[in-house]
Coordinates of N, CA and C in Angstrom, one line a residue:
X1 N 73.4 -40.7 -1.9 CA 73.1 -42.2 -1.6 C 72.2 -42.3 -0.3
X2 N 71.8 -43.3 0.1 CA 71.1 -43.7 1.4 C 71.7 -44.6 1.8
X3 N 71.8 -44.7 3.3 CA 72.3 -45.7 4.0 C 71.6 -47.1 3.9
X4 N 72.0 -48.2 3.7 CA 71.5 -49.7 3.7 C 72.1 -50.6 4.4
X5 N 71.3 -51.6 4.9 CA 72.1 -52.7 5.5 C 73.3 -53.2 4.8
X6 N 74.6 -53.5 5.7 CA 75.6 -54.3 5.4 C 75.6 -55.6 4.6
X7 N 75.7 -55.6 3.2 CA 75.5 -56.9 2.6 C 76.3 -57.9 2.9
X8 N 77.6 -57.7 3.7 CA 78.2 -58.7 4.4 C 78.9 -59.6 3.0
X9 N 79.6 -60.7 3.6 CA 80.3 -61.3 2.8 C 79.7 -62.0 1.5
X10 N 78.4 -62.3 1.7 CA 77.5 -62.9 0.6 C 77.0 -62.1 -0.2
X11 N 77.6 -60.6 -0.6 CA 77.2 -60.0 -1.5 C 77.4 -60.4 -2.9
X12 N 76.4 -60.5 -3.8 CA 76.5 -61.1 -5.0 C 75.9 -60.0 -5.9
X13 N 76.8 -59.5 -6.7 CA 76.2 -58.4 -7.9 C 75.5 -59.0 -8.8
X14 N 74.2 -58.3 -9.4 CA 73.7 -58.9 -10.7 C 74.1 -57.7 -11.6
X15 N 74.8 -56.8 -11.5 CA 75.1 -55.8 -12.8 C 76.5 -55.2 -12.2
X16 N 77.1 -54.4 -13.4 CA 78.5 -53.7 -13.0 C 77.9 -52.3 -13.7
X17 N 78.7 -51.3 -13.3 CA 78.5 -49.8 -13.8 C 79.1 -49.9 -14.9
X18 N 78.7 -49.2 -16.1 CA 79.4 -49.1 -17.5 C 80.7 -48.5 -17.3
X19 N 81.8 -48.6 -18.2 CA 83.1 -48.1 -18.3 C 83.3 -46.6 -17.9
X20 N 82.1 -45.7 -18.3 CA 82.2 -44.3 -18.0 C 81.7 -43.9 -16.8
X21 N 81.2 -44.8 -15.8 CA 80.6 -44.3 -14.5 C 79.0 -44.2 -14.9
X22 N 78.3 -43.8 -13.8 CA 77.0 -43.7 -13.8 C 76.6 -42.3 -12.9
X23 N 75.8 -41.2 -13.4 CA 75.2 -40.4 -12.3 C 74.2 -41.3 -11.2
X24 N 74.2 -40.8 -10.1 CA 73.4 -41.4 -9.2 C 72.6 -40.4 -8.3
X25 N 71.5 -40.8 -8.1 CA 70.4 -39.8 -7.1 C 70.1 -40.7 -5.9
X26 N 69.9 -39.7 -4.9 CA 69.4 -40.2 -3.6 C 67.8 -41.0 -3.6
X27 N 67.1 -40.5 -4.5 CA 65.8 -40.9 -4.7 C 65.7 -40.8 -6.2
X28 N 64.4 -41.7 -6.9 CA 64.3 -41.3 -8.3 C 63.7 -40.1 -8.7
X29 N 64.5 -39.4 -8.7 CA 64.2 -37.8 -9.1 C 65.5 -37.1 -9.2
X30 N 65.5 -36.5 -10.4 CA 66.6 -36.0 -10.9 C 67.1 -34.9 -10.4
X31 N 66.3 -34.1 -9.4 CA 66.6 -33.2 -8.6 C 67.3 -33.3 -7.4
X32 N 67.8 -34.4 -7.2 CA 68.4 -34.9 -5.7 C 69.6 -35.9 -6.3
X33 N 70.3 -35.3 -6.7 CA 71.7 -36.0 -7.3 C 72.5 -36.3 -6.1
X34 N 73.8 -37.4 -6.3 CA 74.5 -37.8 -5.1 C 75.8 -38.0 -5.8
X35 N 76.6 -38.8 -5.2 CA 77.9 -39.1 -5.8 C 77.8 -40.0 -6.9
X36 N 78.6 -40.1 -7.9 CA 78.3 -40.9 -8.9 C 79.1 -42.1 -8.6
X37 N 78.6 -43.3 -9.5 CA 79.1 -44.6 -9.0 C 80.4 -44.7 -10.2
X38 N 81.5 -45.4 -9.6 CA 82.8 -45.4 -10.4 C 82.2 -46.6 -11.5
X39 N 83.4 -46.5 -12.6 CA 83.3 -47.4 -13.8 C 83.5 -48.9 -13.1
X40 N 82.9 -49.9 -13.7 CA 83.0 -51.1 -13.6 C 82.5 -51.5 -11.8
X41 N 81.9 -50.7 -11.4 CA 81.6 -51.0 -10.0 C 80.5 -52.1 -9.9
X42 N 80.8 -53.1 -9.0 CA 79.5 -54.2 -9.0 C 78.7 -53.8 -8.1
X43 N 77.1 -53.9 -8.6 CA 76.3 -53.3 -7.7 C 75.1 -54.6 -7.8
X44 N 74.0 -54.6 -7.0 CA 73.0 -55.5 -6.8 C 71.9 -54.7 -7.1
X45 N 71.2 -55.3 -8.4 CA 69.7 -54.4 -8.4 C 68.9 -54.7 -7.5
X46 N 68.3 -53.8 -6.6 CA 67.3 -54.2 -5.7 C 65.9 -53.9 -6.1
X47 N 65.5 -52.9 -6.9 CA 64.4 -52.6 -7.6 C 64.3 -52.0 -8.7
X48 N 63.1 -51.8 -9.4 CA 62.8 -51.1 -10.7 C 61.7 -50.2 -10.5
X49 N 61.9 -48.9 -10.9 CA 60.8 -48.1 -11.1 C 61.0 -47.4 -12.2
X50 N 60.1 -47.9 -13.5 CA 60.4 -47.4 -14.9 C 61.8 -47.7 -15.4
X51 N 62.4 -46.4 -15.7 CA 63.9 -46.5 -16.2 C 64.8 -46.5 -15.1
X52 N 64.1 -46.2 -13.9 CA 65.2 -46.1 -12.5 C 65.6 -47.5 -12.1
X53 N 66.5 -47.7 -11.6 CA 67.0 -48.7 -10.9 C 67.5 -48.4 -9.5
X54 N 67.3 -49.1 -8.4 CA 67.7 -49.0 -7.0 C 68.8 -50.0 -7.0
X55 N 70.2 -49.6 -6.5 CA 71.3 -50.4 -6.8 C 71.7 -50.4 -5.3
X56 N 72.5 -51.4 -4.9 CA 73.0 -51.8 -3.7 C 74.7 -52.1 -3.8
X57 N 75.5 -51.4 -3.1 CA 77.0 -51.4 -3.6 C 77.4 -52.4 -2.4
X58 N 78.7 -52.8 -2.5 CA 79.4 -53.8 -1.7 C 79.5 -53.3 -0.4
X59 N 79.8 -52.0 -0.2 CA 80.0 -51.3 1.1 C 78.6 -50.9 1.8
X60 N 77.4 -51.3 1.2 CA 76.2 -50.9 1.9 C 75.5 -50.1 1.3
X61 N 76.2 -48.9 0.5 CA 75.5 -48.0 0.3 C 74.4 -48.5 -0.7
X62 N 73.6 -47.5 -1.1 CA 72.4 -47.8 -2.3 C 72.2 -46.3 -2.9
X63 N 71.9 -46.3 -3.9 CA 71.4 -45.1 -4.9 C 70.3 -45.6 -5.8
X64 N 70.0 -44.5 -6.7 CA 69.1 -44.7 -7.8 C 69.9 -44.3 -8.7
X65 N 69.8 -45.2 -10.0 CA 70.4 -44.8 -11.4 C 69.7 -45.1 -12.4
X66 N 69.9 -44.7 -13.7 CA 69.5 -45.0 -14.9 C 69.5 -46.6 -15.2
X67 N 68.7 -47.2 -14.7 CA 68.8 -48.7 -14.7 C 69.0 -49.3 -16.1
X68 N 68.7 -48.5 -17.2 CA 68.7 -49.0 -18.6 C 70.2 -49.2 -18.9
X69 N 71.1 -48.3 -18.3 CA 72.6 -48.3 -18.7 C 73.3 -49.7 -17.8
X70 N 72.7 -50.1 -17.0 CA 73.6 -51.2 -16.1 C 73.9 -52.1 -17.0
X71 N 75.0 -53.0 -16.8 CA 75.6 -54.1 -17.5 C 75.3 -55.2 -16.8
X72 N 74.4 -56.3 -17.3 CA 74.2 -57.3 -16.4 C 75.3 -58.5 -16.4
X73 N 75.4 -58.9 -15.2 CA 76.6 -59.9 -15.0 C 76.0 -61.1 -15.2
X74 N 77.0 -62.0 -16.4 CA 76.2 -63.3 -16.7 C 76.1 -64.3 -15.6
X75 N 75.0 -64.9 -15.7 CA 74.8 -65.8 -14.6 C 75.5 -67.4 -14.8
X76 N 75.4 -68.0 -13.8 CA 76.3 -69.2 -14.0 C 75.7 -70.3 -15.0
X77 N 76.2 -71.4 -15.3 CA 75.7 -72.1 -16.2 C 74.6 -72.8 -15.3
X78 N 73.4 -73.3 -16.3 CA 72.5 -73.8 -15.5 C 72.7 -75.3 -14.9
X79 N 71.9 -75.8 -14.0 CA 72.2 -77.0 -13.4 C 71.9 -78.1 -14.4
X80 N 72.6 -79.3 -14.4 CA 72.4 -80.4 -15.5 C 70.8 -80.6 -15.5
X81 N 70.4 -80.7 -16.5 CA 69.0 -81.3 -16.5 C 68.0 -79.9 -16.8
X82 N 68.3 -78.9 -16.4 CA 67.5 -77.7 -16.4 C 67.5 -77.0 -17.5
X83 N 66.3 -76.6 -18.2 CA 66.5 -75.9 -19.6 C 67.1 -74.5 -19.6
X84 N 67.7 -74.2 -20.5 CA 68.2 -73.0 -20.7 C 67.4 -71.8 -20.6
X85 N 67.8 -71.0 -19.8 CA 66.8 -69.7 -19.5 C 66.7 -68.7 -20.9
X86 N 65.4 -68.6 -21.4 CA 65.0 -67.9 -22.6 C 65.7 -66.5 -22.6
X87 N 66.3 -66.0 -23.5 CA 66.8 -64.3 -23.6 C 65.9 -63.8 -24.3
X88 N 66.0 -62.2 -24.2 CA 65.0 -61.6 -24.8 C 65.2 -61.6 -26.5
X89 N 63.8 -61.7 -26.9 CA 64.1 -62.1 -28.4 C 63.6 -60.7 -29.1
X90 N 64.5 -60.0 -30.0 CA 64.4 -58.9 -30.7 C 63.1 -58.9 -31.7
X91 N 62.8 -60.0 -32.2 CA 61.7 -60.6 -33.2 C 60.5 -59.4 -33.3
X92 N 59.8 -59.4 -32.0 CA 58.6 -58.6 -31.9 C 59.2 -57.0 -32.2
X93 N 60.0 -56.5 -31.6 CA 60.5 -55.0 -31.8 C 60.8 -55.1 -33.3
X94 N 61.5 -55.6 -34.0 CA 61.9 -55.7 -35.4 C 60.3 -55.6 -36.2
X95 N 59.6 -56.5 -35.8 CA 58.2 -56.7 -36.6 C 57.6 -55.1 -36.3
X96 N 57.5 -54.5 -35.2 CA 56.8 -53.3 -34.8 C 57.6 -52.3 -35.6
X97 N 58.9 -52.3 -35.8 CA 59.5 -51.3 -36.5 C 59.1 -51.3 -38.3
X98 N 59.2 -52.6 -38.4 CA 58.7 -52.9 -40.0 C 57.1 -52.5 -40.2
X99 N 56.4 -52.5 -39.1 CA 55.1 -52.1 -39.5 C 54.9 -50.6 -39.5
X100 N 55.7 -49.7 -38.6 CA 55.8 -48.5 -38.7 C 56.3 -47.8 -39.9
X101 N 57.3 -48.7 -40.5 CA 57.8 -48.3 -41.7 C 56.8 -48.1 -42.8
X102 N 56.3 -49.5 -42.6 CA 55.0 -49.6 -43.7 C 53.9 -48.6 -43.6
X103 N 53.7 -48.3 -42.4 CA 52.7 -47.2 -42.5 C 53.0 -46.0 -42.9
X104 N 54.4 -45.6 -42.6 CA 54.9 -44.3 -43.4 C 54.9 -44.3 -45.0
X105 N 55.2 -45.6 -45.4 CA 55.2 -45.8 -46.9 C 54.1 -45.8 -47.3
X106 N 52.8 -46.4 -46.8 CA 51.4 -46.0 -47.4 C 51.3 -44.3 -47.3
X107 N 51.5 -43.8 -46.2 CA 51.1 -42.5 -46.1 C 52.0 -41.7 -47.4
X108 N 53.2 -42.1 -47.5 CA 53.8 -41.5 -48.7 C 53.2 -41.7 -50.0
X109 N 52.7 -43.0 -50.1 CA 52.2 -43.3 -51.3 C 50.7 -42.7 -51.5
X110 N 49.9 -42.7 -50.5 CA 48.4 -42.2 -50.6 C 48.4 -40.6 -50.4
X111 N 49.3 -39.8 -50.0 CA 49.2 -38.3 -49.9 C 50.2 -37.8 -51.0
X112 N 50.1 -36.6 -51.3 CA 51.3 -35.9 -52.0 C 51.7 -34.6 -51.0
X113 N 53.0 -34.9 -50.4 CA 53.6 -33.9 -49.5 C 53.8 -32.4 -50.3
X114 N 53.5 -31.4 -49.7 CA 53.7 -30.1 -50.2 C 52.7 -29.4 -50.5
X115 N 51.5 -30.1 -50.8 CA 50.3 -29.5 -51.4 C 49.4 -29.0 -50.4
X116 N 48.3 -28.0 -50.7 CA 47.6 -27.3 -50.0 C 47.0 -28.0 -48.8
X117 N 46.5 -29.2 -49.3 CA 45.4 -30.3 -48.3 C 46.5 -31.2 -48.1
X118 N 47.7 -31.1 -47.7 CA 48.7 -32.0 -47.4 C 48.1 -32.9 -45.8
X119 N 47.6 -34.2 -46.4 CA 47.4 -34.9 -45.2 C 48.6 -35.9 -44.9
X120 N 49.7 -35.7 -45.6 CA 51.0 -36.4 -45.3 C 51.4 -36.4 -43.7
X121 N 51.6 -35.1 -43.3 CA 52.0 -34.7 -42.2 C 51.1 -35.1 -40.9
X122 N 49.8 -35.0 -41.1 CA 48.9 -35.6 -40.1 C 49.2 -37.3 -40.2
X123 N 49.2 -37.9 -41.2 CA 49.2 -39.4 -41.4 C 50.5 -40.0 -40.6
X124 N 51.7 -39.1 -40.7 CA 52.9 -39.7 -40.1 C 53.5 -39.2 -38.8
X125 N 52.5 -38.1 -38.4 CA 52.9 -37.5 -36.8 C 52.8 -38.4 -35.9
X126 N 53.7 -38.3 -35.1 CA 53.9 -39.3 -33.9 C 54.5 -40.9 -34.4
X127 N 54.7 -40.8 -35.8 CA 55.5 -42.1 -36.0 C 57.0 -42.0 -35.5
X128 N 57.6 -43.2 -34.9 CA 59.0 -43.3 -34.6 C 59.4 -44.6 -34.9
X129 N 60.7 -44.7 -35.6 CA 61.3 -46.0 -36.0 C 62.7 -45.7 -36.1
X130 N 63.6 -46.6 -35.8 CA 65.1 -46.6 -36.5 C 65.5 -48.1 -36.4
X131 N 66.2 -48.1 -37.3 CA 67.1 -49.5 -37.5 C 68.3 -49.4 -38.4
X132 N 69.5 -49.8 -38.0 CA 70.6 -49.7 -38.8 C 71.0 -51.2 -38.8
X133 N 71.5 -51.8 -39.8 CA 71.7 -53.1 -40.2 C 73.1 -53.1 -40.7
X134 N 74.2 -53.8 -40.1 CA 75.5 -53.7 -40.9 C 76.2 -55.2 -40.6
X135 N 75.7 -56.1 -41.6 CA 76.3 -57.4 -41.2 C 75.4 -58.0 -40.3
X136 N 76.1 -58.6 -39.4 CA 75.6 -59.3 -38.1 C 75.0 -58.2 -37.3
X137 N 75.6 -57.0 -37.2 CA 75.5 -56.1 -36.2 C 74.2 -55.4 -36.5
X138 N 73.2 -54.8 -35.5 CA 71.9 -54.3 -35.8 C 71.8 -53.3 -34.6
X139 N 71.3 -52.3 -34.9 CA 70.9 -51.1 -33.9 C 69.3 -50.9 -34.3
X140 N 68.8 -51.1 -33.3 CA 67.0 -50.8 -33.3 C 66.6 -49.9 -32.3
X141 N 65.7 -49.1 -32.6 CA 65.1 -48.1 -31.6 C 63.8 -48.8 -30.9
X142 N 63.7 -48.8 -29.6 CA 62.6 -49.4 -29.0 C 61.9 -48.0 -28.2
X143 N 60.8 -47.5 -28.8 CA 60.1 -46.5 -28.7 C 59.6 -46.4 -27.2
X144 N 59.0 -47.5 -26.8 CA 58.3 -47.9 -25.3 C 59.6 -47.3 -24.3
X145 N 60.8 -47.7 -24.4 CA 61.5 -47.7 -23.5 C 62.6 -46.4 -23.7
X146 N 62.3 -45.7 -24.6 CA 63.3 -44.6 -25.2 C 64.9 -45.0 -25.3
X147 N 65.0 -45.8 -25.8 CA 66.5 -46.5 -26.2 C 66.8 -47.0 -27.3
X148 N 68.2 -47.1 -27.6 CA 68.5 -47.9 -28.8 C 68.9 -49.3 -28.4
X149 N 69.1 -50.3 -28.9 CA 69.3 -51.5 -28.7 C 70.1 -52.1 -29.5
X150 N 71.4 -52.6 -29.3 CA 72.6 -53.1 -30.1 C 72.7 -54.8 -29.9
X151 N 72.6 -55.4 -31.1 CA 72.8 -56.9 -31.1 C 73.4 -57.3 -32.2
X152 N 74.5 -58.3 -31.8 CA 75.1 -58.8 -33.0 C 75.1 -60.5 -33.1
X153 N 73.6 -60.7 -33.2 CA 73.5 -62.1 -33.2 C 73.0 -62.7 -31.7
X154 N 73.6 -62.1 -30.9 CA 73.1 -62.5 -29.3 C 72.0 -61.6 -28.9
X155 N 72.0 -61.6 -27.6 CA 71.1 -60.9 -26.8 C 71.0 -59.4 -26.9
X156 N 70.2 -58.6 -27.1 CA 70.1 -57.2 -27.5 C 70.6 -56.3 -26.0
X157 N 71.3 -55.5 -26.1 CA 71.9 -54.9 -25.0 C 71.4 -53.3 -25.1
X158 N 71.5 -52.5 -24.3 CA 71.1 -51.0 -24.2 C 72.3 -50.6 -24.7
X159 N 72.2 -49.8 -26.1 CA 73.4 -48.8 -26.8 C 73.2 -47.5 -26.3
X160 N 72.3 -46.9 -26.4 CA 71.8 -45.4 -26.2 C 70.7 -45.3 -25.6
X161 N 70.3 -44.2 -24.8 CA 68.9 -43.6 -24.3 C 69.2 -42.3 -24.6
X162 N 67.7 -41.9 -24.9 CA 67.2 -40.7 -25.6 C 67.1 -39.6 -24.5
X163 N 66.8 -40.1 -23.0 CA 66.5 -39.0 -22.4 C 66.8 -39.4 -20.5
X164 N 66.5 -38.6 -19.8 CA 66.9 -38.9 -18.4 C 66.1 -39.9 -17.8
X165 N 66.4 -41.0 -16.9 CA 65.4 -41.8 -16.3 C 64.1 -41.0 -15.6
X166 N 63.1 -41.7 -15.9 CA 61.8 -40.9 -15.5 C 61.0 -39.6 -16.2
X167 N 61.8 -39.7 -17.2 CA 61.2 -38.5 -18.5 C 59.8 -39.1 -19.0
X168 N 59.0 -38.2 -19.3 CA 57.7 -38.7 -19.6 C 57.9 -39.4 -20.9
X169 N 56.9 -40.6 -21.2 CA 56.9 -41.3 -22.2 C 56.8 -40.5 -23.8
X170 N 57.3 -41.1 -24.8 CA 57.1 -40.5 -25.9 C 55.4 -40.4 -26.5
X171 N 55.0 -39.6 -27.1 CA 53.4 -39.5 -27.4 C 53.1 -40.8 -28.1
X172 N 51.9 -41.3 -27.9 CA 51.7 -42.6 -28.7 C 51.5 -42.3 -30.4
X173 N 51.6 -43.5 -31.1 CA 51.4 -43.2 -32.6 C 50.1 -43.1 -32.5
X174 N 49.6 -42.0 -33.7 CA 48.4 -41.9 -34.0 C 47.7 -43.2 -34.5
X175 N 46.3 -43.3 -34.6 CA 45.5 -44.3 -35.1 C 45.6 -44.3 -36.6
X176 N 45.7 -45.4 -37.4 CA 45.8 -45.4 -39.0 C 44.4 -44.6 -39.5
X177 N 44.5 -43.9 -40.5 CA 43.5 -43.0 -41.2 C 42.1 -44.1 -41.3
X178 N 41.1 -43.5 -41.2 CA 39.6 -44.2 -41.5 C 39.6 -44.3 -42.8
X179 N 39.1 -45.4 -43.5 CA 39.3 -45.7 -44.8 C 38.3 -44.7 -45.6
X180 N 37.2 -44.2 -45.1 CA 36.3 -43.3 -45.9 C 36.5 -41.9 -45.6
X181 N 37.4 -41.4 -44.9 CA 37.8 -39.8 -44.8 C 39.1 -39.7 -45.1
X182 N 40.1 -40.6 -44.7 CA 41.3 -40.4 -44.8 C 41.9 -39.5 -43.8
X183 N 41.3 -39.4 -42.6 CA 41.7 -38.4 -41.7 C 42.6 -39.3 -40.5
X184 N 43.4 -38.7 -39.9 CA 44.1 -39.4 -39.1 C 44.4 -38.5 -37.8
X185 N 44.5 -39.3 -36.7 CA 44.5 -38.8 -35.2 C 45.7 -37.8 -35.4
X186 N 45.8 -36.5 -34.7 CA 46.7 -35.6 -34.5 C 47.2 -35.7 -33.2
X187 N 48.6 -36.1 -33.2 CA 49.3 -36.2 -31.7 C 50.4 -35.1 -31.7
X188 N 50.2 -34.5 -30.5 CA 51.5 -33.5 -30.5 C 52.8 -34.2 -30.4
X189 N 53.8 -33.6 -31.1 CA 55.2 -34.2 -30.9 C 55.8 -34.0 -29.6
X190 N 56.4 -34.9 -29.2 CA 57.3 -34.7 -27.9 C 58.8 -34.4 -27.9
X191 N 59.3 -33.3 -27.5 CA 60.7 -33.1 -27.7 C 61.4 -34.1 -27.0
X192 N 62.7 -34.5 -27.4 CA 63.5 -35.4 -26.5 C 64.9 -34.6 -26.3
X193 N 65.4 -35.1 -25.1 CA 66.6 -34.8 -24.8 C 67.8 -35.3 -25.6
X194 N 69.0 -34.7 -25.9 CA 70.0 -35.4 -26.8 C 70.0 -37.0 -26.2
X195 N 70.5 -37.9 -27.2 CA 70.5 -38.9 -26.9 C 71.8 -39.5 -26.3
X196 N 71.9 -40.3 -25.4 CA 73.2 -40.7 -24.4 C 73.4 -41.9 -24.8
X197 N 74.9 -42.3 -25.3 CA 75.3 -43.4 -25.7 C 75.8 -44.1 -24.6
X198 N 75.4 -45.3 -24.4 CA 75.8 -46.5 -23.6 C 77.1 -47.0 -23.9
X199 N 77.6 -48.1 -23.3 CA 78.8 -49.0 -23.7 C 78.5 -50.1 -24.6
X200 N 79.2 -50.1 -25.4 CA 79.0 -51.3 -26.4 C 79.2 -52.8 -25.6
X201 N 78.7 -53.8 -25.9 CA 79.0 -55.0 -25.4 C 80.4 -55.4 -25.5
X202 N 80.8 -55.1 -26.7 CA 82.2 -55.4 -27.0 C 83.5 -54.3 -26.3
X203 N 82.9 -53.3 -25.6 CA 83.8 -52.1 -25.0 C 83.9 -51.2 -25.7
X204 N 83.2 -51.1 -27.0 CA 83.2 -49.8 -27.9 C 82.2 -48.6 -27.5
X205 N 82.2 -47.7 -28.2 CA 81.1 -46.5 -27.9 C 81.4 -45.8 -26.7
X206 N 80.6 -44.7 -26.3 CA 80.9 -43.9 -25.3 C 79.4 -43.4 -24.8
X207 N 79.4 -42.9 -23.6 CA 78.2 -42.7 -23.1 C 78.2 -40.8 -23.0

């Protein structure tokens, strides 16, 4: 941790640490670890740098953590006459997931896996999507952020992340094949670290 100005009595947290605590670093660099943050510790998010988040604790200490795993503190009710704040809409992410599934389905339909001139592997290389629906509960993979989101009809929250903060982003999806040749862009596959599970909004799950 690095020393920071004393917040004083007016310290207002924006987030709390998940129930299993959080690893912390002196800088947004995994080679510089520092003391981990305790479970349910109130913190104030000072800045973001990709997946990294700089947080300030009530005692004046600051550190960098995986900002994706912080649990947001609900804001106060809106002042009378003010519109409600818009929450994150999972609709666009669900649409992108459906598009990826459709591209996979088309590749499966238009090529014959296992043949000598198999274009299927090239057509689907780089595609990544994931969704689990169980009644009102949904888990959906957000490739851009390298995380799984969980929602039960309310605002989605991070359920799991697939790599440490600051890891290289996953390879982009290949372009759709040209109609006249059927060729597809070849994108090198990117290895992933094991998925780390965050805390469920209802208290379930583990990290």
